[in-house]
XYZ file of C-alpha atoms in Angstrom:
716
model
C 0.000 0.000 0.000
C 1.332 3.432 -0.885
C 1.919 6.142 1.752
C -0.909 8.153 0.214
C -3.308 5.208 0.690
C -2.117 4.769 4.257
C -2.751 8.414 4.997
C -6.224 8.101 3.506
C -6.870 5.425 6.129
C -5.900 7.953 8.790
C -2.800 6.124 10.072
C 0.878 6.329 9.180
C 3.300 3.600 10.256
C 6.292 5.187 11.975
C 8.310 2.171 13.001
C 8.692 -1.142 14.802
C 10.744 -1.548 17.981
C 12.052 -5.017 18.775
C 14.314 -6.536 21.413
C 15.518 -9.214 18.973
C 19.073 -7.915 19.026
C 19.143 -8.181 22.842
C 18.339 -11.891 22.910
C 21.004 -14.599 22.910
C 21.175 -16.877 19.911
C 19.632 -20.237 20.723
C 18.906 -23.331 18.725
C 15.445 -24.504 17.688
C 13.493 -27.106 19.592
C 12.982 -30.585 18.237
C 9.605 -31.516 16.713
C 6.890 -32.712 19.081
C 5.478 -35.742 17.284
C 6.608 -38.449 19.645
C 10.194 -38.847 18.299
C 13.057 -39.803 20.667
C 13.443 -37.126 23.303
C 16.324 -34.659 23.166
C 17.146 -31.974 25.684
C 17.096 -28.417 24.366
C 17.356 -25.079 26.000
C 13.940 -23.344 25.961
C 13.506 -20.410 23.644
C 13.230 -16.922 25.139
C 10.213 -14.872 24.069
C 10.796 -12.132 21.558
C 8.693 -9.053 21.897
C 8.205 -5.738 20.198
C 5.639 -3.217 19.102
C 4.653 -0.944 16.264
C 3.929 2.748 16.537
C 1.329 4.489 14.399
C 0.649 8.181 13.959
C -2.930 9.391 13.617
C -3.558 11.471 10.517
C -4.882 14.832 11.683
C -7.161 15.089 8.662
C -9.014 11.909 9.496
C -11.449 11.373 12.350
C -12.298 7.791 13.140
C -15.055 6.737 15.517
C -14.306 3.936 17.909
C -16.483 2.379 20.559
C -13.685 2.060 23.126
C -11.961 5.308 22.254
C -8.292 5.672 21.240
C -5.563 5.583 23.832
C -3.403 8.657 23.468
C 0.331 8.578 24.133
C 2.986 11.190 24.348
C 4.025 13.010 21.222
C 0.636 12.731 19.597
C 1.107 9.072 18.702
C -2.012 6.923 18.993
C -2.692 3.243 18.831
C -4.416 2.407 15.578
C -8.074 1.423 15.767
C -8.558 0.497 12.136
C -8.502 -2.960 10.637
C -7.129 -3.798 7.218
C -9.475 -2.541 4.478
C -9.868 -6.075 3.178
C -11.660 -6.986 6.380
C -13.937 -3.989 6.023
C -14.824 -4.518 2.415
C -17.674 -7.026 2.148
C -17.024 -7.491 -1.546
C -13.474 -8.649 -1.015
C -12.243 -11.847 -2.616
C -13.390 -15.134 -1.172
C -9.925 -16.037 0.090
C -9.945 -16.421 3.854
C -6.689 -14.551 4.189
C -6.864 -10.922 3.175
C -3.767 -8.841 2.633
C -2.910 -6.512 5.516
C -2.762 -2.796 4.986
C 0.264 -1.960 7.111
C 3.865 -3.023 6.555
C 6.773 -2.830 8.983
C 10.023 -1.151 8.227
C 12.089 -3.169 5.760
C 14.334 -5.659 7.442
C 12.387 -6.039 10.659
C 9.896 -8.670 11.773
C 8.005 -9.282 14.986
C 9.107 -12.887 15.087
C 12.334 -13.051 13.122
C 15.644 -11.301 13.122
C 16.406 -9.258 10.000
C 17.234 -11.565 7.151
C 17.606 -10.894 3.434
C 15.545 -14.020 2.736
C 12.645 -13.146 5.005
C 9.931 -10.862 3.773
C 8.924 -7.988 6.033
C 5.881 -8.834 8.114
C 3.241 -6.332 9.088
C 1.922 -6.333 12.622
C -1.841 -6.357 13.007
C -2.765 -3.148 14.867
C -4.427 -3.677 18.224
C -6.099 -1.266 20.578
C -5.013 -1.361 24.193
C -8.045 -1.456 26.438
C -8.725 -2.075 30.093
C -11.765 -4.177 29.194
C -11.424 -7.951 29.423
C -13.688 -8.136 26.367
C -11.192 -6.466 24.035
C -7.896 -7.634 22.596
C -4.820 -5.527 23.297
C -1.294 -5.642 21.956
C 0.207 -7.479 24.901
C -2.368 -10.250 24.551
C -1.579 -10.583 20.845
C 2.058 -11.042 21.852
C 0.836 -14.229 23.536
C -0.490 -15.310 20.127
C 2.931 -14.998 18.510
C 4.649 -16.655 21.457
C 2.259 -19.570 21.019
C 3.037 -19.665 17.283
C 6.754 -19.741 18.113
C 6.180 -22.602 20.541
C 4.218 -24.499 17.885
C 6.849 -23.859 15.219
C 9.816 -24.737 17.401
C 8.103 -27.915 18.589
C 7.317 -28.999 15.026
C 3.585 -29.083 15.754
C 2.738 -26.432 13.210
C 4.751 -27.909 10.350
C 6.380 -24.568 9.841
C 8.335 -23.429 6.837
C 11.625 -25.185 6.614
C 10.894 -27.653 9.413
C 12.629 -30.967 9.310
C 10.800 -34.098 8.365
C 10.517 -37.242 10.434
C 7.543 -38.520 12.272
C 6.158 -35.022 12.683
C 6.105 -34.203 8.967
C 2.970 -33.189 7.146
C 0.897 -36.204 6.120
C 1.137 -36.940 2.447
C -1.939 -35.698 0.656
C -3.249 -35.692 -2.868
C -2.661 -32.564 -4.889
C -5.750 -30.434 -4.606
C -7.097 -29.724 -8.066
C -8.557 -26.375 -9.015
C -12.295 -26.999 -9.464
C -13.613 -26.673 -12.967
C -16.073 -23.961 -13.840
C -19.484 -24.792 -12.410
C -18.162 -27.679 -10.310
C -18.655 -25.838 -7.020
C -22.226 -24.884 -7.902
C -22.952 -28.536 -8.716
C -21.489 -29.661 -5.402
C -23.463 -27.002 -3.488
C -26.793 -27.924 -5.107
C -26.118 -31.619 -4.566
C -25.328 -31.060 -0.881
C -28.558 -29.077 -0.558
C -30.468 -32.030 -2.058
C -31.340 -30.082 -5.219
C -29.380 -32.057 -7.795
C -32.488 -32.548 -9.929
C -32.437 -28.817 -10.743
C -29.470 -29.416 -13.045
C -29.342 -33.215 -13.539
C -31.936 -34.311 -16.118
C -31.396 -37.965 -15.219
C -33.101 -37.338 -11.863
C -36.175 -35.738 -13.383
C -37.947 -39.100 -13.605
C -37.479 -39.732 -9.872
C -40.900 -38.807 -8.518
C -39.875 -38.948 -4.854
C -36.833 -36.747 -5.496
C -38.954 -34.255 -7.417
C -41.576 -34.041 -4.669
C -38.900 -33.700 -1.996
C -37.284 -30.816 -3.879
C -40.636 -29.164 -4.463
C -41.517 -29.343 -0.757
C -38.089 -28.022 0.212
C -38.227 -25.092 -2.221
C -41.751 -24.156 -1.156
C -40.536 -23.329 2.371
C -37.606 -21.062 1.412
C -37.559 -17.363 2.204
C -36.884 -14.674 -0.380
C -33.134 -14.510 0.271
C -32.796 -18.309 0.481
C -34.613 -18.753 -2.827
C -32.391 -16.090 -4.389
C -29.271 -17.954 -3.231
C -30.523 -21.167 -4.861
C -31.566 -19.433 -8.078
C -28.259 -17.599 -8.310
C -26.336 -20.865 -8.270
C -28.735 -22.594 -10.649
C -28.443 -19.689 -13.086
C -24.641 -19.671 -12.857
C -24.506 -23.421 -13.447
C -26.933 -23.257 -16.381
C -24.852 -20.534 -17.997
C -21.710 -22.595 -17.452
C -23.270 -25.705 -18.999
C -24.493 -23.627 -21.935
C -20.996 -22.237 -22.510
C -19.598 -25.770 -22.449
C -22.038 -26.890 -25.122
C -21.410 -23.814 -27.279
C -17.681 -23.615 -26.690
C -16.923 -24.023 -30.393
C -19.503 -21.469 -31.461
C -18.069 -18.047 -32.393
C -20.477 -15.440 -30.972
C -21.808 -12.667 -33.140
C -20.791 -9.202 -31.999
C -24.440 -8.116 -32.168
C -25.282 -10.842 -29.648
C -22.560 -9.639 -27.282
C -23.689 -6.028 -27.269
C -27.392 -6.699 -27.672
C -29.392 -4.384 -25.367
C -31.389 -6.237 -22.714
C -35.031 -6.929 -23.343
C -37.614 -5.468 -20.995
C -38.693 -8.896 -19.789
C -35.106 -9.957 -19.011
C -34.758 -9.326 -15.296
C -32.448 -11.113 -12.873
C -33.990 -14.197 -11.380
C -33.323 -12.830 -7.907
C -35.770 -9.993 -8.552
C -38.467 -12.434 -9.557
C -37.983 -14.364 -6.352
C -38.136 -11.121 -4.414
C -41.425 -10.087 -5.948
C -43.004 -13.501 -5.387
C -41.608 -14.539 -2.012
C -40.197 -11.433 -0.473
C -43.031 -9.099 0.399
C -44.169 -10.982 3.469
C -40.600 -11.632 4.605
C -39.617 -7.974 4.333
C -42.642 -6.833 6.287
C -42.163 -9.360 9.079
C -38.423 -8.691 9.247
C -38.912 -4.941 9.533
C -41.562 -5.375 12.212
C -39.449 -7.730 14.306
C -36.225 -5.781 13.871
C -37.838 -2.546 14.940
C -39.011 -4.184 18.167
C -35.684 -5.723 19.233
C -32.860 -3.993 21.026
C -29.229 -3.970 19.943
C -28.203 -6.966 22.070
C -31.202 -9.212 21.373
C -30.962 -11.955 18.781
C -34.093 -12.447 16.718
C -34.333 -16.120 15.738
C -37.880 -15.977 14.341
C -36.883 -14.164 11.117
C -34.258 -15.675 8.801
C -30.798 -14.226 9.448
C -30.341 -13.451 5.752
C -33.606 -11.480 5.721
C -32.416 -9.456 8.700
C -29.112 -8.847 6.928
C -30.953 -7.597 3.844
C -32.902 -5.151 5.986
C -29.663 -3.971 7.618
C -27.978 -3.565 4.249
C -30.890 -1.604 2.796
C -30.945 0.702 5.815
C -27.188 1.294 5.827
C -26.255 1.225 2.155
C -25.642 4.998 2.134
C -23.786 5.088 5.447
C -20.001 4.999 5.375
C -18.244 2.721 7.848
C -15.671 4.798 9.733
C -14.469 2.131 12.151
C -14.268 -1.588 11.675
C -17.517 -3.053 13.037
C -15.981 -6.496 13.135
C -12.842 -5.392 14.919
C -11.924 -7.673 17.801
C -10.655 -4.589 19.650
C -14.005 -3.470 21.008
C -16.228 -4.913 23.683
C -18.424 -7.916 22.942
C -22.139 -7.205 23.403
C -24.177 -9.191 25.893
C -26.330 -10.981 23.311
C -29.417 -12.885 24.384
C -32.162 -14.754 22.547
C -35.656 -13.377 22.263
C -38.007 -15.460 24.394
C -39.732 -18.300 22.547
C -42.680 -19.882 24.358
C -42.523 -22.993 22.168
C -39.090 -23.745 23.590
C -35.489 -23.513 22.508
C -34.192 -26.372 20.349
C -30.607 -27.431 20.991
C -28.408 -29.570 18.776
C -29.212 -33.184 19.628
C -32.861 -32.549 20.493
C -34.155 -33.600 17.053
C -34.417 -36.933 15.266
C -31.860 -37.744 12.526
C -34.562 -37.300 9.846
C -35.365 -33.770 10.984
C -31.671 -32.942 11.440
C -31.149 -33.864 7.799
C -33.758 -31.248 6.861
C -32.115 -28.758 9.221
C -28.742 -29.212 7.564
C -30.110 -28.620 4.051
C -31.876 -25.457 5.185
C -28.839 -24.210 7.091
C -26.598 -24.711 4.046
C -28.883 -22.523 1.933
C -29.401 -19.965 4.721
C -25.675 -19.576 5.475
C -24.939 -19.067 1.785
C -27.726 -16.478 1.542
C -26.366 -14.655 4.613
C -22.886 -14.353 3.124
C -24.429 -13.339 -0.202
C -26.005 -10.274 1.421
C -22.495 -9.018 2.248
C -21.157 -9.835 -1.221
C -19.048 -12.737 0.087
C -18.978 -15.645 -2.348
C -17.830 -18.676 -0.393
C -15.936 -21.339 -2.276
C -15.949 -24.527 -0.255
C -12.855 -26.686 -0.632
C -13.163 -30.370 -1.329
C -12.147 -32.782 1.439
C -8.496 -33.679 0.984
C -7.438 -37.306 1.000
C -4.567 -37.783 3.413
C -2.571 -40.811 4.412
C -3.240 -41.112 8.113
C -2.564 -43.509 10.967
C -5.150 -46.242 11.362
C -4.699 -46.487 15.118
C -3.197 -44.578 18.001
C -4.068 -41.295 19.704
C -2.151 -38.398 18.139
C -2.435 -37.679 14.410
C -5.468 -39.968 14.058
C -8.764 -38.852 12.427
C -11.630 -38.149 14.833
C -13.779 -40.852 13.233
C -11.038 -43.457 13.747
C -10.541 -42.387 17.354
C -14.242 -42.724 18.099
C -14.337 -46.181 16.481
C -11.568 -47.240 18.868
C -13.336 -45.640 21.819
C -16.729 -47.219 21.025
C -15.214 -50.672 21.597
C -14.439 -49.611 25.157
C -17.218 -47.072 25.846
C -20.217 -47.377 23.496
C -21.983 -44.109 22.779
C -18.892 -41.943 23.271
C -19.197 -38.673 21.338
C -15.875 -37.022 22.267
C -12.517 -38.877 22.030
C -11.633 -40.488 25.359
C -8.084 -39.115 25.301
C -9.421 -35.557 25.079
C -11.989 -36.190 27.813
C -9.343 -37.677 30.113
C -6.911 -34.787 29.584
C -9.633 -32.241 30.342
C -10.730 -34.164 33.441
C -7.153 -34.416 34.691
C -6.529 -30.688 34.302
C -9.746 -29.911 36.169
C -9.061 -32.464 38.911
C -5.624 -31.009 39.530
C -7.220 -27.561 39.755
C -7.857 -24.743 37.308
C -6.081 -22.163 39.485
C -2.647 -22.848 37.976
C -1.308 -19.526 36.725
C -0.774 -19.359 32.979
C -2.783 -22.533 32.318
C -2.875 -23.161 28.514
C -0.488 -20.219 27.981
C 2.714 -21.537 29.598
C 3.981 -24.551 27.608
C 5.127 -27.746 29.243
C 8.736 -28.841 29.018
C 9.298 -30.005 25.448
C 11.323 -33.048 26.505
C 8.680 -34.281 28.930
C 5.864 -33.663 26.450
C 7.613 -35.844 23.861
C 8.111 -38.654 26.340
C 4.529 -38.366 27.578
C 3.258 -38.459 24.014
C 5.047 -41.752 23.427
C 3.843 -43.154 26.741
C 0.235 -42.233 25.953
C 0.376 -44.147 22.680
C 1.453 -47.349 24.433
C -0.337 -47.251 27.788
C -3.477 -45.084 27.570
C -5.944 -47.793 26.582
C -4.263 -50.297 28.911
C -5.050 -48.047 31.854
C -1.402 -48.064 33.018
C -0.555 -44.432 32.280
C 0.750 -42.699 35.463
C -1.704 -39.804 35.613
C -0.516 -38.773 39.080
C 2.840 -37.779 37.581
C 1.356 -35.614 34.817
C 1.884 -31.903 35.488
C -0.731 -29.296 34.642
C 1.237 -27.440 31.955
C 2.319 -30.723 30.361
C -1.302 -31.897 30.238
C -2.377 -28.600 28.645
C 0.418 -28.917 26.064
C -0.725 -32.451 25.236
C -4.299 -31.199 24.804
C -3.157 -28.520 22.350
C -0.911 -31.019 20.567
C -3.854 -33.390 20.136
C -5.872 -30.646 18.391
C -3.005 -29.587 16.127
C -2.066 -33.127 15.166
C -5.496 -33.969 13.749
C -4.911 -34.916 10.084
C -7.749 -32.590 9.033
C -8.739 -29.353 10.782
C -11.307 -29.522 13.558
C -13.405 -26.947 11.664
C -13.138 -29.145 8.508
C -11.575 -28.384 5.151
C -14.996 -27.730 3.600
C -16.002 -24.935 5.987
C -12.680 -23.480 7.141
C -12.922 -20.690 4.551
C -16.396 -19.846 5.826
C -15.138 -19.555 9.416
C -12.429 -17.160 8.218
C -14.989 -15.153 6.241
C -17.151 -14.569 9.329
C -14.973 -11.554 10.162
C -15.975 -9.901 6.878
C -19.625 -9.640 7.890
C -20.494 -6.052 8.847
C -21.858 -6.521 12.394
C -21.114 -8.737 15.360
C -24.720 -9.875 15.307
C -24.318 -11.208 11.767
C -20.978 -12.789 12.726
C -22.675 -14.598 15.588
C -25.531 -15.707 13.330
C -23.057 -17.017 10.744
C -21.142 -18.976 13.401
C -24.420 -20.475 14.612
C -25.147 -21.743 11.091
C -21.592 -22.986 10.475
C -21.582 -25.019 13.692
C -24.816 -26.675 12.544
C -23.043 -27.607 9.290
C -20.095 -29.311 11.001
C -20.072 -33.125 11.147
C -21.387 -34.407 14.459
C -17.985 -35.658 15.700
C -16.290 -32.320 14.970
C -19.177 -30.351 16.480
C -19.226 -32.399 19.703
C -15.447 -32.202 20.093
C -15.464 -28.440 19.538
C -18.249 -28.081 22.126
C -16.266 -30.045 24.709
C -13.280 -27.761 24.114
C -15.111 -24.425 24.384
C -16.917 -25.605 27.533
C -13.523 -26.453 29.039
C -12.113 -23.062 28.006
C -15.062 -21.371 29.695
C -14.357 -23.226 32.943
C -10.711 -22.130 32.751
C -11.846 -18.513 32.346
C -14.095 -18.861 35.394
C -10.884 -19.147 37.466
C -9.192 -16.120 35.886
C -8.647 -14.448 39.273
C -6.170 -17.206 40.110
C -4.874 -18.487 36.753
C -4.745 -15.031 35.075
C -6.365 -16.488 31.947
C -9.111 -14.161 30.723
C -11.354 -14.684 27.715
C -8.829 -12.864 25.535
C -5.824 -14.755 26.923
C -7.423 -18.125 26.231
C -8.605 -17.012 22.779
C -5.246 -15.751 21.502
C -3.440 -18.831 22.849
C -5.896 -21.364 21.434
C -6.532 -19.666 18.057
C -3.285 -20.881 16.422
C -3.841 -24.373 17.825
C -7.345 -24.603 16.333
C -6.659 -22.917 12.994
C -3.029 -23.956 12.380
C -3.711 -27.596 11.607
C -1.040 -29.909 10.260
C 0.698 -28.476 7.213
C -1.088 -25.124 7.541
C 1.971 -22.874 7.755
C 3.467 -24.419 4.645
C 0.392 -23.333 2.645
C 0.092 -19.649 3.564
C 2.387 -16.692 3.166
C 3.750 -14.777 6.127
C 1.553 -11.783 5.363
C -1.534 -13.993 5.197
C -0.597 -15.493 8.519
C -0.294 -12.042 10.053
C -3.622 -10.847 8.728
C -5.225 -13.898 10.341
C -3.912 -13.263 13.840
C -6.584 -11.055 15.371
C -9.347 -12.444 13.151
C -8.839 -16.054 14.282
C -8.524 -14.961 17.917
C -11.805 -13.076 17.465
C -13.545 -16.207 16.138
C -12.363 -18.256 19.128
C -13.536 -15.458 21.419
C -17.019 -15.623 19.922
C -17.117 -19.423 20.170
C -16.261 -19.339 23.877
C -18.320 -16.307 24.886
C -21.548 -17.259 23.090
C -21.404 -21.063 23.225
C -24.863 -21.262 24.844
C -26.349 -19.481 21.825
C -24.276 -21.096 19.075
C -25.247 -24.717 19.747
C -28.959 -24.054 19.191
C -31.229 -24.372 16.159
C -32.889 -21.030 15.239
C -36.667 -20.971 15.433
C -37.098 -19.908 11.790
C -35.258 -23.082 10.740
C -37.549 -25.134 12.979
C -40.557 -23.396 11.424
C -39.365 -24.374 7.959
C -38.819 -27.980 9.092
C -42.391 -28.094 10.422
C -43.674 -26.657 7.130
C -41.835 -29.334 5.160
C -43.242 -32.098 7.356
C -46.771 -30.724 7.036
C -46.444 -30.443 3.265
C -45.156 -34.024 3.067
C -48.095 -35.248 5.196
C -50.496 -33.384 2.932
C -49.088 -35.033 -0.182
C -49.174 -38.463 1.439
C -52.782 -37.929 2.476
C -53.757 -37.031 -1.087
C -52.140 -40.231 -2.341
C -54.098 -42.287 0.161
C -57.298 -40.448 -0.632
C -57.226 -41.418 -4.291
C -57.031 -45.108 -3.464
C -60.384 -46.643 -2.832
C -59.356 -49.063 -0.125
C -57.434 -46.505 1.878
C -60.255 -44.043 1.460
C -62.627 -46.581 2.964
C -60.241 -47.185 5.865
C -60.067 -43.496 6.658
C -63.873 -43.379 6.561
C -64.400 -46.399 8.819
C -61.655 -45.631 11.315
C -60.793 -42.408 13.123
C -57.849 -40.553 11.644
C -54.477 -41.167 13.307
C -53.891 -37.446 13.298
C -57.227 -36.471 14.777
C -57.057 -34.298 17.866
C -57.785 -36.478 20.947
C -60.973 -35.721 22.863
C -58.951 -34.930 25.999
C -57.009 -32.274 24.107
C -60.180 -30.613 22.877
C -61.215 -30.280 26.531
C -57.928 -28.641 27.593
C -56.025 -31.812 28.607
C -53.166 -33.763 27.039
C -52.270 -37.401 27.624
C -48.582 -37.870 28.541
C -47.184 -41.354 27.867
C -44.314 -42.956 29.831
C -43.852 -46.492 28.395
C -40.442 -46.966 30.082
C -41.881 -46.611 33.571
C -44.536 -48.254 35.739
C -46.897 -45.282 35.461
C -47.667 -45.697 31.768
C -49.564 -42.434 31.252
C -51.182 -39.481 32.961
C -53.562 -36.684 31.968
C -52.276 -33.129 32.297
C -54.436 -30.018 32.142
C -53.117 -27.273 29.877
C -52.765 -23.857 31.463
C -51.057 -20.720 30.258
C -48.182 -21.143 32.740
C -47.634 -24.920 32.452
C -44.069 -25.714 31.324
C -42.408 -28.966 30.258
C -40.413 -29.046 33.494
C -43.692 -28.912 35.460
C -44.944 -32.006 33.635
C -41.781 -33.928 34.584
C -42.058 -32.782 38.205
C -45.675 -33.942 38.380
C -44.771 -37.304 36.842
C -41.990 -37.941 39.368
C -44.266 -37.004 42.247
C -46.884 -39.548 41.100
C -44.465 -42.422 40.391
C -42.197 -43.050 43.378
C -40.645 -46.093 41.689
C -38.703 -43.941 39.203
C -35.052 -44.046 40.278
C -33.764 -41.303 37.954
C -33.322 -37.588 38.506
C -35.444 -35.052 36.649
C -32.351 -33.901 34.725
C -32.134 -37.409 33.242
C -35.687 -37.263 31.880
C -37.040 -35.473 28.846
C -40.549 -34.779 27.612
C -40.712 -35.492 23.882
C -42.955 -33.987 21.219
C -43.568 -36.771 18.686
C -45.524 -36.678 15.424
C -47.706 -34.056 13.832
C -45.439 -31.509 12.143
C -42.236 -32.836 13.756
C -40.651 -36.278 13.793
C -39.313 -36.122 17.332
C -38.098 -33.338 19.604
C -36.796 -33.294 23.184
C -38.422 -30.284 24.837
C -36.627 -27.524 26.666
C -37.740 -27.354 30.309
C -39.051 -23.800 29.807
C -41.356 -24.775 26.941
C -44.915 -23.535 27.519
C -47.063 -26.564 26.762
C -50.230 -24.719 25.756
C -48.371 -22.622 23.170
C -46.647 -25.703 21.767
C -49.923 -27.642 21.670
C -51.472 -24.867 19.591
C -48.521 -25.099 17.205
C -48.695 -28.917 16.935
C -52.146 -30.133 18.114
C -51.790 -33.694 16.750
C -48.489 -34.475 18.501
C -48.039 -37.177 21.107
C -46.246 -36.449 24.397
C -43.836 -39.065 25.746
C -41.478 -39.082 28.757
C -38.184 -40.923 28.289
C -34.845 -41.228 30.022
C -32.140 -39.451 28.061
C -28.327 -39.525 28.244
C -27.079 -35.970 27.673
């Protein structure tokens, strides 16, 4: 970036001050991938800072306010323009806007072979909800620890057991290939594959699915169908030389973008409801009744003339205290639905997440899963699916790898008050030896846990995450997680993360949840361990995002531009975990609509058959509202227990938790706690759903009057 462009941003880089020349020269550490242990002297941390001068002609607004220093120098509060620009390229790593003085680097001594690295500007703040420069120094110290230990597969690292797993060369997708993959994943392959047109079930399924989409969701589908159709047409006519009159032919009046047609047909109701709901909510409330993409469209339309003066997605300002708007029909968490309904949820979430990014002009290009040669057994460097297969032989039903569970339990049993927990690395020599010992004695139950120190256990936990052959956030959606920072508001970032977590495979999602819950418990002891939300985030960000072979695939400048953005993502995951692992109500509404439409079609098919028509005439309908329900009562079934059923009167204040309490009071033979029971909503417009304890039964009954209500024991 030229000096004139820098000045237009309101900041001029004046220099970088490093203590690199004051440090003794020391050798690198050996890789941590369970090779033979070697003793090395630990590396000393290298620190430094940039100074920026505020341009007097530019006035930038900032929520936290700039911190003035002597001489008129201020800490920069602006992010790189690529993070501000919603129409930036789809690459997850945007180029930074500031460059250090030639020959200096925050992490390397001056070298003619090393390119100068810019330092991501950070605002110093007293708030624990904002990232400051000292905390970002912890990020680079962690990166140095990863690189020196061999865990990050850094540039120029030696091979051996810790080398990057051999993988197939990733091919550049052909034109239209990504649109085909997206439509296929959404279950809409028949929109471009003529061979599926004869499949009546597939056609009806697609028709039902499309009938429930919102305006923005339909536009996202149509945009990809149109792009693919144009690509296929170009392939067929590749040899045809176009006429110049066809190229410059003025558009006909009837030729309007397909998105506009969808807007006129499907959008009017959505816009009205979105505006009404958005006007009623406050800044920190999350509206989950209106599609996130519809809310983003309303935001974009209202702010299209406003100029952004400070980065709204900067991790340097305080995180709002978001909360969900109250839903009387109950909150639905991941795991509450049947697999059939979760399949519908995933299709809808894929379309909705794409539509949300579309509103900000971000075109996500999902990468194909890479085939890697991995270990077929063991603990470190083993795929999550393989680990869980091993664990299921010993503990059926396990959702999180046993090695990760045991490490977390050990750290918590030893106490979370250890200062610098997760930040201070364990001794490299001991960690290598422990890694080898785990591989041979963990499943045998002979590992000496009493000898495992806290910092060594934390280092092993981080090593386990880094050594996964494929990233925890998956190859397919890693770009989308990076792109979250490009969305214009923190509310949209949170909404996007909610959708992306729903898209993750179940094993990855459960493992990530176990980690962020553990991080939250560490932060709860910050008075003793000195690990705040920001400390944990900047330390864990490189471990989560710098998977095996990562550093060999990105440039140094890309790595720098990722620093604060990845720490910000981890911050959001930890801070809002109770909101992120839920299914938005508008998605649930669409699932119910699909189920109702499917029931309607099935009923029509039965009605046209004479025998089935006679059966429905002679026998009461299975979906008829029970007589008890019409009188203000519901019948609650409990087939697993001695009290098979009970009648419950519906009142305006009756909640699902009250039903469970009443059941336990009437059946003294039940030997389980109320937390181990769940009231299920089964049938009607849902397959199966475990109800939140705060669900108001009368409101839910009005939404699904033909459902059955069943109490079961559940293992959470």
